[in-house]
Coordinates of C-alpha atoms in Angstrom, one line a residue:
Chain A
X1279 CA 115.5 89.3 112.6
X1280 CA 114.1 85.9 111.7
X1281 CA 114.7 83.7 108.7
X1282 CA 115.4 80.3 107.4
X1283 CA 118.0 78.8 105.1
X1284 CA 118.8 75.6 103.3
X1285 CA 122.0 74.5 101.6
X1286 CA 123.0 71.7 99.3
X1287 CA 126.3 70.6 97.9
X1288 CA 126.4 68.0 95.1
X1289 CA 129.1 66.2 93.3
X1290 CA 127.6 67.0 89.9
X1291 CA 127.6 64.6 87.0
X1292 CA 131.1 64.8 85.7
X1293 CA 133.4 65.2 88.6
X1294 CA 134.9 62.4 90.8
X1295 CA 135.4 64.6 93.8
X1296 CA 133.4 67.3 95.5
X1297 CA 135.8 70.2 96.2
X1298 CA 133.1 72.6 97.2
X1299 CA 132.2 73.3 100.8
X1300 CA 129.3 75.1 102.4
X1301 CA 128.4 76.1 105.9
X1302 CA 125.3 77.4 107.6
X1303 CA 125.6 78.8 111.1
X1304 CA 122.2 79.7 112.4
X1305 CA 123.5 80.8 115.8
X1306 CA 125.3 83.8 114.3
X1307 CA 123.6 84.3 110.9
X1308 CA 126.6 83.2 108.9
X1309 CA 126.5 81.5 105.5
X1310 CA 129.4 80.4 103.5
X1311 CA 130.1 78.8 100.1
X1312 CA 133.7 77.9 99.0
X1313 CA 134.8 76.4 95.8
X1314 CA 138.1 74.5 96.1
X1315 CA 140.5 74.1 93.2
X1316 CA 144.0 73.2 92.2
X1317 CA 146.7 71.2 94.0
X1318 CA 146.0 68.0 92.1
X1319 CA 142.5 67.6 93.2
X1320 CA 143.1 68.8 96.8
X1321 CA 141.0 71.9 96.5
X1322 CA 138.6 70.2 99.0
X1323 CA 141.1 70.6 101.7
X1324 CA 141.4 74.3 101.0
X1325 CA 137.7 75.0 100.9
X1326 CA 137.1 73.1 104.1
X1327 CA 140.0 74.5 106.1
X1328 CA 139.4 78.1 105.0
X1329 CA 135.7 77.9 106.0
X1330 CA 136.4 76.2 109.3
X1331 CA 139.2 78.7 110.2
X1332 CA 137.0 81.6 109.3
X1333 CA 134.1 80.4 111.4
X1334 CA 136.3 79.7 114.4
X1335 CA 138.0 83.0 114.3
X1336 CA 134.7 84.9 113.8
X1337 CA 133.1 83.1 116.7
X1338 CA 136.0 83.9 119.0
X1339 CA 135.7 87.6 118.2
X1340 CA 132.0 87.9 118.1
X1341 CA 131.7 88.4 121.8
X1342 CA 134.4 91.0 122.0
X1343 CA 133.8 93.4 119.1
X1344 CA 130.7 95.2 118.1
X1345 CA 131.8 96.2 114.6
X1346 CA 131.2 93.5 112.0
X1347 CA 133.7 94.8 109.6
X1348 CA 136.6 94.3 112.0
X1349 CA 135.4 90.9 112.9
X1350 CA 135.0 89.8 109.3
X1351 CA 138.3 91.3 108.2
X1352 CA 140.1 89.5 111.0
X1353 CA 138.4 86.2 110.4
X1354 CA 139.2 86.5 106.7
X1355 CA 142.8 87.2 107.4
X1356 CA 143.1 84.1 109.5
X1357 CA 141.5 82.0 106.8
X1358 CA 143.8 83.6 104.3
X1359 CA 146.8 82.6 106.3
X1360 CA 145.6 79.1 106.8
X1361 CA 144.8 78.7 103.1
X1362 CA 148.3 79.8 102.2
X1363 CA 149.9 77.4 104.6
X1364 CA 148.0 74.6 103.0
X1365 CA 148.8 75.7 99.6
X1366 CA 152.5 75.6 100.4
X1367 CA 152.5 72.3 102.1
X1368 CA 153.9 69.3 100.3
X1369 CA 150.7 67.3 100.5
X1370 CA 148.3 69.9 99.2
X1371 CA 150.6 72.0 97.2
X1372 CA 148.7 74.5 95.1
X1373 CA 145.4 73.9 96.6
X1374 CA 143.2 77.1 96.7
X1375 CA 139.7 78.1 97.2
X1376 CA 137.2 80.8 96.4
X1377 CA 135.2 82.2 99.4
X1378 CA 131.9 84.0 99.7
X1379 CA 130.5 84.5 103.1
X1380 CA 127.2 86.3 104.1
X1381 CA 126.8 87.6 107.5
X1382 CA 123.5 89.1 108.7
X1383 CA 123.7 91.5 111.6
X1384 CA 121.3 94.2 112.9
X1385 CA 119.5 95.2 109.7
X1386 CA 122.5 94.8 107.4
X1387 CA 124.1 92.2 105.4
X1388 CA 127.9 91.9 105.0
X1389 CA 129.4 89.8 102.3
X1390 CA 133.1 88.9 102.3
X1391 CA 134.1 87.7 99.0
X1392 CA 136.9 86.4 96.8
X1393 CA 136.7 84.3 93.6
X1394 CA 133.9 83.3 91.3
X1395 CA 131.4 82.0 93.8
X1396 CA 128.5 84.4 93.9
X1397 CA 126.0 86.1 96.1
X1398 CA 122.7 87.1 94.6
X1399 CA 119.8 89.1 96.1
X1400 CA 116.1 88.9 95.4
X1401 CA 114.3 91.9 96.9
X1402 CA 110.6 92.6 97.0
X1403 CA 110.2 89.5 94.9
X1404 CA 111.1 91.6 91.9
X1405 CA 114.6 92.9 91.8
X1406 CA 117.1 90.1 91.3
X1407 CA 120.8 90.8 90.9
X1408 CA 124.3 89.7 91.6
X1409 CA 125.8 91.5 94.5
X1410 CA 129.4 90.2 94.3
X1411 CA 131.7 90.8 91.4
X1412 CA 133.6 87.8 90.0
X1413 CA 137.4 87.8 90.4
X1414 CA 137.9 86.5 86.9
X1415 CA 139.9 87.5 83.9
X1416 CA 136.8 88.2 82.0
X1417 CA 135.4 90.5 84.6
X1418 CA 138.7 92.5 84.6
X1419 CA 138.2 93.0 80.9
X1420 CA 134.7 94.2 81.4
X1421 CA 135.9 96.7 84.0
X1422 CA 138.5 98.0 81.5
X1423 CA 135.7 98.2 79.0
X1424 CA 137.4 95.8 76.7
X1425 CA 134.4 93.5 76.9
X1426 CA 130.7 94.1 77.4
X1427 CA 129.0 92.1 80.2
X1428 CA 127.2 90.1 77.6
X1429 CA 130.3 89.1 75.8
X1430 CA 131.9 88.3 79.1
X1431 CA 129.3 85.6 79.7
X1432 CA 130.7 83.5 76.9
X1433 CA 134.3 84.5 77.0
X1434 CA 136.8 81.7 77.6
X1435 CA 138.5 83.6 80.4
X1436 CA 135.4 83.8 82.5
X1437 CA 136.6 80.8 84.4
X1438 CA 140.1 82.1 84.9
X1439 CA 140.4 83.3 88.5
X1440 CA 142.4 86.3 89.3
X1441 CA 142.2 85.9 93.1
X1442 CA 141.7 83.0 95.4
X1443 CA 142.6 82.0 99.0
X1444 CA 145.8 80.2 99.1
X1445 CA 147.3 82.1 96.2
X1446 CA 149.2 84.6 98.3
X1447 CA 149.9 85.0 102.0
X1448 CA 147.4 87.8 102.4
X1449 CA 144.4 88.2 100.1
X1450 CA 142.3 91.3 100.3
X1451 CA 138.6 90.3 99.9
X1452 CA 135.8 92.5 98.6
X1453 CA 133.4 93.6 101.2
X1454 CA 129.8 94.3 100.3
X1455 CA 127.5 96.0 102.9
X1456 CA 123.9 96.8 102.5
X1457 CA 120.6 97.2 104.4
X1458 CA 118.1 94.3 104.6
X1459 CA 114.4 94.3 104.5
X1460 CA 111.6 91.8 105.1
X1461 CA 111.3 89.2 102.4
X1462 CA 114.9 89.5 101.2
X1463 CA 116.2 86.3 99.7
X1464 CA 119.9 85.6 99.2
X1465 CA 121.4 82.9 97.0
X1466 CA 125.0 82.0 97.6
X1467 CA 126.4 79.5 95.0
X1468 CA 129.4 78.1 93.2
X1469 CA 129.9 78.4 89.5
X1470 CA 128.8 74.8 89.0
X1471 CA 125.3 76.1 89.7
X1472 CA 124.9 79.5 88.2
X1473 CA 126.4 78.8 84.8
X1474 CA 123.3 76.8 83.9
X1475 CA 120.8 79.6 84.6
X1476 CA 119.9 83.0 83.4
X1477 CA 119.2 85.6 86.0
X1478 CA 115.5 85.6 85.1
X1479 CA 115.3 81.8 85.7
X1480 CA 116.9 82.0 89.1
X1481 CA 114.6 84.9 90.0
X1482 CA 111.5 82.9 89.1
X1483 CA 112.6 79.9 91.1
X1484 CA 113.5 81.9 94.2
X1485 CA 110.3 83.8 93.9
X1486 CA 108.1 80.8 93.7
X1487 CA 109.6 78.4 96.2
X1488 CA 110.7 78.2 99.8
X1489 CA 114.4 78.0 100.4
X1490 CA 114.6 74.2 100.6
X1491 CA 112.6 73.5 97.5
X1492 CA 114.3 76.4 95.6
X1493 CA 117.8 75.1 96.1
X1494 CA 116.7 71.5 95.4
X1495 CA 115.3 72.5 92.1
X1496 CA 118.3 74.6 91.2
X1497 CA 120.7 71.7 91.9
X1498 CA 118.5 69.2 90.1
X1499 CA 118.3 71.4 87.0
X1500 CA 122.0 72.2 87.1
X1501 CA 122.7 68.5 87.0
X1502 CA 120.1 67.8 84.3
X1503 CA 121.7 70.5 82.2
X1504 CA 125.2 69.0 82.4
X1505 CA 126.5 69.0 86.0
X1506 CA 130.0 69.7 84.7
X1507 CA 131.3 70.9 88.0
X1508 CA 130.4 70.5 91.7
X1509 CA 127.0 72.2 92.4
X1510 CA 126.6 74.0 95.7
X1511 CA 124.2 76.6 96.9
X1512 CA 122.5 78.1 99.9
X1513 CA 119.2 80.0 99.8
X1514 CA 118.5 82.3 102.7
X1515 CA 115.2 83.9 103.3
X1516 CA 114.7 86.8 105.7
X1517 CA 111.2 86.5 107.0
X1518 CA 111.4 89.4 109.4
X1519 CA 114.2 91.9 109.3
X1520 CA 113.6 94.2 112.2
X1521 CA 114.7 97.0 110.0
X1522 CA 113.0 100.3 110.8
X1523 CA 111.3 102.4 108.1
X1524 CA 114.4 104.4 107.4
X1525 CA 116.6 101.2 107.0
X1526 CA 114.0 99.7 104.7
X1527 CA 113.9 102.9 102.7
X1528 CA 117.7 102.8 102.4
X1529 CA 117.5 99.2 101.4
X1530 CA 115.2 100.0 98.5
X1531 CA 117.3 102.9 97.5
X1532 CA 120.4 100.8 97.4
X1533 CA 118.6 98.3 95.2
X1534 CA 117.3 100.9 92.8
X1535 CA 120.6 102.7 92.5
X1536 CA 122.4 99.5 91.8
X1537 CA 120.5 98.8 88.7
Chain B
X356 CA 113.7 86.9 139.0
X357 CA 112.9 89.1 136.0
X358 CA 115.9 91.1 135.0
X359 CA 118.3 88.8 136.8
X360 CA 121.3 87.7 134.8
X361 CA 122.3 84.1 135.0
X362 CA 125.8 83.0 134.6
X363 CA 126.8 86.4 133.2
X364 CA 125.2 85.5 129.9
X365 CA 121.4 85.2 130.1
X366 CA 119.0 87.9 131.1
X367 CA 115.6 86.7 132.3
X368 CA 112.6 88.5 130.7
X369 CA 109.6 86.6 131.9
X370 CA 108.4 83.4 133.5
X371 CA 106.9 80.9 131.1
X372 CA 105.8 78.1 133.4
X373 CA 106.2 76.3 136.7
X374 CA 106.4 72.5 136.5
X375 CA 106.8 69.5 138.7
X376 CA 110.5 69.8 138.9
X377 CA 111.5 73.1 137.5
X378 CA 110.6 76.6 136.6
X379 CA 110.9 77.7 133.1
X380 CA 111.9 81.3 132.1
X381 CA 112.3 83.1 128.9
X382 CA 115.6 85.0 128.6
X383 CA 117.8 86.8 126.1
X384 CA 121.4 86.1 125.4
X385 CA 122.3 89.6 124.4
X386 CA 125.7 88.8 122.9
X387 CA 124.3 86.6 120.2
X388 CA 120.9 88.3 120.2
X389 CA 119.1 85.1 120.8
X390 CA 116.0 84.3 122.7
X391 CA 116.3 81.2 125.0
X392 CA 114.3 79.2 127.5
X393 CA 116.0 78.5 130.7
X394 CA 114.8 75.6 132.9
X395 CA 115.9 76.0 136.5
X396 CA 115.4 72.8 138.5
X397 CA 114.2 73.0 142.0
X398 CA 117.0 72.9 144.6
X399 CA 116.3 69.4 145.8
X400 CA 117.6 68.0 142.6
X401 CA 121.1 69.3 143.0
X402 CA 121.7 68.2 146.6
X403 CA 124.7 66.1 146.3
X404 CA 127.7 65.7 144.1
X405 CA 126.5 62.5 142.6
X406 CA 123.3 64.0 141.4
X407 CA 125.1 66.9 139.8
X408 CA 127.6 64.7 138.1
X409 CA 124.8 62.6 136.7
X410 CA 123.0 65.7 135.5
X411 CA 126.0 67.1 133.7
X412 CA 126.9 63.8 132.1
X413 CA 123.4 63.3 130.7
X414 CA 123.0 67.0 129.7
X415 CA 126.2 66.9 127.8
X416 CA 125.1 63.9 125.9
X417 CA 121.8 65.4 125.1
X418 CA 123.3 68.7 124.1
X419 CA 125.9 67.3 121.8
X420 CA 124.1 64.4 120.2
X421 CA 120.6 65.6 119.6
X422 CA 120.3 67.9 116.6
X423 CA 117.0 67.4 114.9
X424 CA 114.2 69.6 113.6
X425 CA 111.7 68.0 115.9
X426 CA 113.8 68.3 119.0
X427 CA 114.3 71.4 121.1
X428 CA 118.0 71.9 121.3
X429 CA 119.8 72.1 124.6
X430 CA 123.0 74.0 124.2
X431 CA 124.1 75.1 127.7
X432 CA 123.7 73.9 131.2
X433 CA 125.3 74.5 134.6
X434 CA 124.6 75.3 138.1
X435 CA 123.8 78.7 139.7
X436 CA 123.3 79.3 143.4
X437 CA 123.0 75.5 143.9
X438 CA 120.3 75.2 141.2
X439 CA 120.8 73.2 138.2
X440 CA 119.8 74.9 134.9
X441 CA 119.4 74.0 131.3
X442 CA 119.4 76.5 128.4
X443 CA 117.4 75.6 125.3
X444 CA 116.6 77.3 122.1
X445 CA 113.3 79.2 122.6
X446 CA 110.3 77.7 120.8
X447 CA 107.1 79.7 120.7
X448 CA 103.9 77.8 120.9
X449 CA 101.8 75.8 123.2
X450 CA 102.3 72.4 124.8
X451 CA 100.0 69.6 123.7
X452 CA 98.9 69.5 127.3
X453 CA 97.5 73.0 127.1
X454 CA 95.8 72.3 123.8
X455 CA 94.1 69.2 125.0
X456 CA 93.0 70.9 128.2
X457 CA 91.4 73.6 126.1
X458 CA 90.0 71.7 123.2
X459 CA 89.6 68.1 124.5
X460 CA 90.0 65.7 121.7
X461 CA 91.6 66.7 118.4
X462 CA 90.8 66.0 114.8
X463 CA 92.2 62.5 114.0
X464 CA 94.3 63.8 111.2
X465 CA 95.9 66.3 113.6
X466 CA 96.4 63.7 116.2
X467 CA 98.2 61.4 113.7
X468 CA 100.3 64.3 112.4
X469 CA 101.6 65.2 115.8
X470 CA 102.4 61.6 116.7
X471 CA 104.2 61.2 113.4
X472 CA 106.4 64.2 114.0
X473 CA 107.3 63.0 117.5
X474 CA 108.1 59.6 116.0
X475 CA 110.6 61.3 113.7
X476 CA 112.3 62.7 116.8
X477 CA 112.2 59.4 118.6
X478 CA 113.5 57.4 115.6
X479 CA 116.5 59.8 115.5
X480 CA 117.2 59.7 119.2
X481 CA 116.7 55.9 119.5
X482 CA 119.2 55.3 116.8
X483 CA 121.7 57.2 119.0
X484 CA 120.6 55.1 121.9
X485 CA 119.0 57.9 123.7
X486 CA 115.7 57.2 125.4
X487 CA 113.4 60.1 126.3
X488 CA 111.7 58.4 129.3
X489 CA 109.0 61.0 129.9
X490 CA 106.9 61.3 126.8
X491 CA 103.7 63.2 127.6
X492 CA 101.7 66.1 126.2
X493 CA 103.5 68.5 128.5
X494 CA 106.7 67.7 126.7
X495 CA 105.4 68.2 123.2
X496 CA 105.4 71.8 121.9
X497 CA 103.3 72.9 118.9
X498 CA 104.2 76.2 117.2
X499 CA 101.7 78.5 115.5
X500 CA 103.2 77.2 112.2
X501 CA 102.2 73.7 113.3
X502 CA 105.7 72.5 113.9
X503 CA 106.1 69.9 116.5
X504 CA 108.9 69.7 119.0
X505 CA 109.8 67.2 121.6
X506 CA 111.3 68.7 124.9
X507 CA 113.2 67.5 127.9
X508 CA 115.0 64.5 126.7
X509 CA 116.4 62.2 129.3
X510 CA 115.7 64.6 132.1
X511 CA 113.6 62.2 134.0
X512 CA 116.6 60.0 134.4
X513 CA 118.5 62.7 136.2
X514 CA 116.3 62.8 139.2
X515 CA 118.0 60.5 141.6
X516 CA 116.2 62.2 144.4
X517 CA 113.0 60.5 143.3
X518 CA 114.7 57.2 142.7
X519 CA 116.0 57.2 146.3
X520 CA 112.5 57.7 147.6
X521 CA 111.4 54.6 145.7
X522 CA 109.6 56.7 143.1
X523 CA 110.5 56.0 139.5
X524 CA 111.2 59.0 137.2
X525 CA 108.4 59.7 134.8
X526 CA 104.7 60.7 134.8
X527 CA 102.6 57.8 136.0
X528 CA 99.6 58.1 133.7
X529 CA 101.9 57.8 130.7
X530 CA 104.3 55.1 132.1
X531 CA 104.5 51.6 130.8
X532 CA 104.2 48.7 133.2
X533 CA 108.0 47.9 132.9
X534 CA 108.7 51.6 133.7
X535 CA 107.2 51.2 137.1
X536 CA 109.7 48.4 137.7
X537 CA 112.5 50.6 136.7
X538 CA 113.2 48.7 133.5
X539 CA 113.1 51.0 130.6
X540 CA 113.9 50.7 126.9
X541 CA 113.1 52.4 123.6
X542 CA 109.7 50.6 123.5
X543 CA 108.7 52.3 126.7
X544 CA 108.9 55.6 124.9
X545 CA 106.6 54.2 122.2
X546 CA 104.1 53.0 124.8
X547 CA 104.0 56.5 126.3
X548 CA 103.5 58.0 122.9
X549 CA 100.6 55.5 122.5
X550 CA 99.0 57.0 125.6
X551 CA 99.5 60.5 124.1
X552 CA 97.8 59.3 120.9
X553 CA 94.9 57.9 122.9
X554 CA 94.5 61.2 124.8
X555 CA 94.6 63.3 121.6
X556 CA 92.0 61.1 120.0
X557 CA 89.6 60.9 122.9
X558 CA 90.3 63.8 125.2
X559 CA 90.9 61.4 128.0
X560 CA 93.5 59.1 129.5
X561 CA 93.4 55.3 128.9
X562 CA 94.1 54.6 132.6
X563 CA 93.0 56.7 135.5
X564 CA 93.0 56.1 139.2
X565 CA 92.2 57.8 142.5
X566 CA 95.6 57.0 143.8
X567 CA 98.9 55.7 142.4
X568 CA 98.1 52.1 143.4
X569 CA 94.8 52.0 141.6
X570 CA 96.4 53.6 138.6
X571 CA 99.3 51.1 138.6
X572 CA 96.9 48.2 138.9
X573 CA 94.9 49.3 135.9
X574 CA 98.1 49.9 133.8
X575 CA 99.3 46.4 134.7
X576 CA 96.1 44.5 134.3
X577 CA 93.2 46.3 132.7
X578 CA 92.9 46.5 128.9
X579 CA 92.1 50.1 127.7
X580 CA 88.8 51.0 126.3
X581 CA 89.3 51.4 122.5
X582 CA 89.4 55.0 121.5
X583 CA 86.5 54.6 119.0
X584 CA 84.2 54.2 122.0
X585 CA 84.9 57.7 123.1
X586 CA 85.3 59.1 119.6
X587 CA 83.3 57.5 116.8
X588 CA 85.5 59.2 114.2
X589 CA 88.4 56.9 115.0
X590 CA 88.5 54.1 112.4
X591 CA 89.3 50.5 113.4
X592 CA 92.7 50.6 111.8
X593 CA 93.7 53.5 114.2
X594 CA 92.0 51.6 117.2
X595 CA 94.3 48.7 116.4
X596 CA 97.3 50.8 116.3
X597 CA 96.6 52.5 119.7
X598 CA 95.8 49.1 121.3
X599 CA 99.0 47.7 119.9
X600 CA 101.0 50.6 121.2
X601 CA 99.5 50.2 124.7
X602 CA 100.1 46.5 124.9
X603 CA 101.4 45.5 128.3
X604 CA 104.0 43.2 126.9
X605 CA 106.8 45.1 125.3
X606 CA 107.5 42.5 122.7
X607 CA 103.9 42.7 121.5
X608 CA 104.1 46.5 120.8
X609 CA 105.7 48.4 118.0
X610 CA 109.4 47.6 118.3
X611 CA 110.7 50.8 116.6
X612 CA 109.5 54.3 115.9
X613 CA 109.8 53.4 112.2
X614 CA 107.3 50.5 112.6
X615 CA 104.8 52.7 114.6
X616 CA 105.0 55.5 112.0
X617 CA 104.5 53.1 109.0
X618 CA 101.5 51.6 110.7
X619 CA 99.9 55.1 110.9
X620 CA 100.8 55.9 107.4
X621 CA 99.3 52.7 106.2
X622 CA 95.9 53.7 107.5
X623 CA 95.9 56.5 104.9
X624 CA 94.4 58.9 107.4
X625 CA 97.1 61.3 106.4
X626 CA 97.8 61.8 102.7
X627 CA 100.8 63.3 101.1
X628 CA 102.9 63.0 104.2
X629 CA 106.4 61.9 103.5
X630 CA 108.8 60.7 106.2
X631 CA 112.2 59.5 105.5
X632 CA 113.8 57.6 108.3
X633 CA 117.4 57.4 107.6
X634 CA 120.3 55.8 109.3
X635 CA 122.1 58.4 111.3
X636 CA 125.3 56.6 110.5
X637 CA 126.8 59.5 108.9
X638 CA 130.4 58.7 109.6
X639 CA 130.7 56.9 106.3
X640 CA 129.6 59.9 104.3
X641 CA 132.1 62.5 103.4
X642 CA 130.5 65.7 104.7
X643 CA 131.1 68.6 102.4
X644 CA 129.5 71.1 104.7
X645 CA 126.3 71.6 106.6
X646 CA 125.2 73.2 109.8
X647 CA 127.9 74.5 112.2
X648 CA 128.0 72.8 115.5
X649 CA 130.6 73.3 118.2
X650 CA 132.0 70.3 119.9
X651 CA 134.0 70.3 123.1
X652 CA 137.2 68.3 122.8
X653 CA 140.2 68.0 125.1
X654 CA 141.8 70.7 123.0
X655 CA 139.0 73.1 123.4
X656 CA 136.1 74.0 121.1
X657 CA 136.1 72.5 117.7
X658 CA 133.8 73.5 114.8
X659 CA 132.0 70.5 113.4
X660 CA 129.6 70.3 110.4
X661 CA 126.4 68.4 110.8
X662 CA 124.6 67.4 107.7
X663 CA 121.6 69.6 107.1
X664 CA 118.4 67.9 108.0
X665 CA 116.5 66.3 105.1
X666 CA 113.2 67.5 106.5
X667 CA 113.2 71.3 106.7
X668 CA 115.0 74.5 106.5
X669 CA 117.3 75.7 109.3
X670 CA 115.8 78.6 111.1
X671 CA 117.6 81.5 112.7
X672 CA 116.3 84.3 114.9
X673 CA 118.0 87.2 116.5
X674 CA 116.5 89.4 119.1
X675 CA 117.9 92.9 118.9
X676 CA 117.8 94.8 122.2
X677 CA 115.7 97.8 121.3
X678 CA 117.6 101.1 121.8
X679 CA 115.4 103.6 123.5
X680 CA 116.2 106.5 121.2
X681 CA 116.7 105.7 117.6
X682 CA 118.7 108.0 115.4
X683 CA 116.3 106.9 112.7
X684 CA 113.6 108.8 114.5
X685 CA 115.6 111.9 114.2
X686 CA 116.0 111.4 110.4
X687 CA 112.3 110.7 110.1
X688 CA 111.5 113.9 111.9
X689 CA 113.9 115.9 109.8
X690 CA 112.5 114.4 106.6
X691 CA 109.0 115.2 107.9
X692 CA 110.0 118.8 108.6
X693 CA 111.5 119.1 105.1
X694 CA 108.5 117.7 103.5
X695 CA 106.2 120.0 105.5
X696 CA 108.5 122.9 104.8
X697 CA 108.5 122.2 101.1
X698 CA 104.7 121.9 101.0
X699 CA 104.3 125.2 102.8
X700 CA 106.8 126.9 100.5
X701 CA 104.9 125.6 97.6
X702 CA 101.6 126.9 99.0
X703 CA 103.0 130.3 99.9
X704 CA 105.3 131.1 97.1
X705 CA 104.1 129.5 93.9
X706 CA 101.4 131.7 92.7

């Protein structure tokens, strides 16, 4: 498969520190966005360490195992432990981070996720949707049918995280797996970015522009519209997926059934 | 050679080229599903311990320091069966040498564009105090998407064998006067690029000789014929730039890649081209992410994050080894049979 990506992280307009972190590893097709929080403004340590630990563990295993799920789980466990260590230290007590990682491997995408950073997919330049589910209070209420998705968008508890790395010694992430096809575009981003856009807007921008321009525009608009939080995002475009006909068919099916 | 596995990691798939000092092969690194180019130097370059040490030292610097969208990245190197080798990311395309051989002179806008792209790479490397030493069309790759890459950084310096014989590393037609004397600095790279610019504009070299002595004499003493003589499309402003780049006195040439690039941009031959030359002094910036890069430290491999380049997207490509018999084909066949069966049923039974 062949593709290109571009990522930006920005302080935003209102914050004094950037606690987000992002990573692009073209050598293995790995993309990560992490939003640090807590610990008296030491969330940046958590997002950085979790990401670095995850990448290092993943790279050490990638030559040994063939099954991505095992590798990702193992890498996440390691990152989870590290985050907990930091969160319990005196210097960074209480620091935590969200974590959303996209791994592309042999016609499939794997997303390891915890928190309220998000992964979106634009397929066939038409279908645009959020792949990951937020680990927030509001989302739990939606699951329990106490809130409608529309209400949840404006609910005060939509920013209350129910899960984050550093919170407990071992966090179980959500794992999303699907088939990829030519032209797929992914957007990984922190909440500082997506709260300023409707899905339709993000779809338009991803449709019209190449990855670098798309994310530059998104970040600029987010800042123009308030920039309350750190703004971070990566746009990944799959130019050629190497997916066979059956895989592409499965991919389309997955998309249609999701809606 | 084809099918051979090098260093347990790379499987050779085909030969790309044979050069003056090495053979270049295309290979796959199956574990990370990546296509690479492997340059295997001829055995005479790894004769002694000193040569190898020098090679490894330079290769390490180049591999670690140079991360730029216009530079082909070297990411592994070593020695196999007494041959030194370098592993680089594979770039598909043609060298400028092939293109000139085929098409002669290029459109002046294209010529300027290519030189500007190389200048971006040189500006970056020069700021890190790395000199290329062998700028020539054979070291400039152009992809089908018109991206321009500079290859083989610093390699010319590694060839002590040549130096011992009294020969100076480099390719004579592109060498500056001071390079013949063994004195080389960043401006020598800019001179060589001037020769490349001359050649792309006119289809020929500024200095030619029947032997090395005649060539050297001309490089040292004869002024070049202005490109516009060979190509009337070349405006005077561009003539002046080429002549300045080819000045025999280093202090009279462009002193930095930045200066050279700005001069080209000022001619307005190319519109809407934006270059930003920034200081690579990124230690002051707090890096909140970027491209992953591995660094060798005393403690082992450490993951570093390099700021994402301002100029373009990061590309990735993985080559999957094709499995001979795909289970997908079975599914397709079954689906086909079902569809056919359904169709037949419909024909036969629905009356």
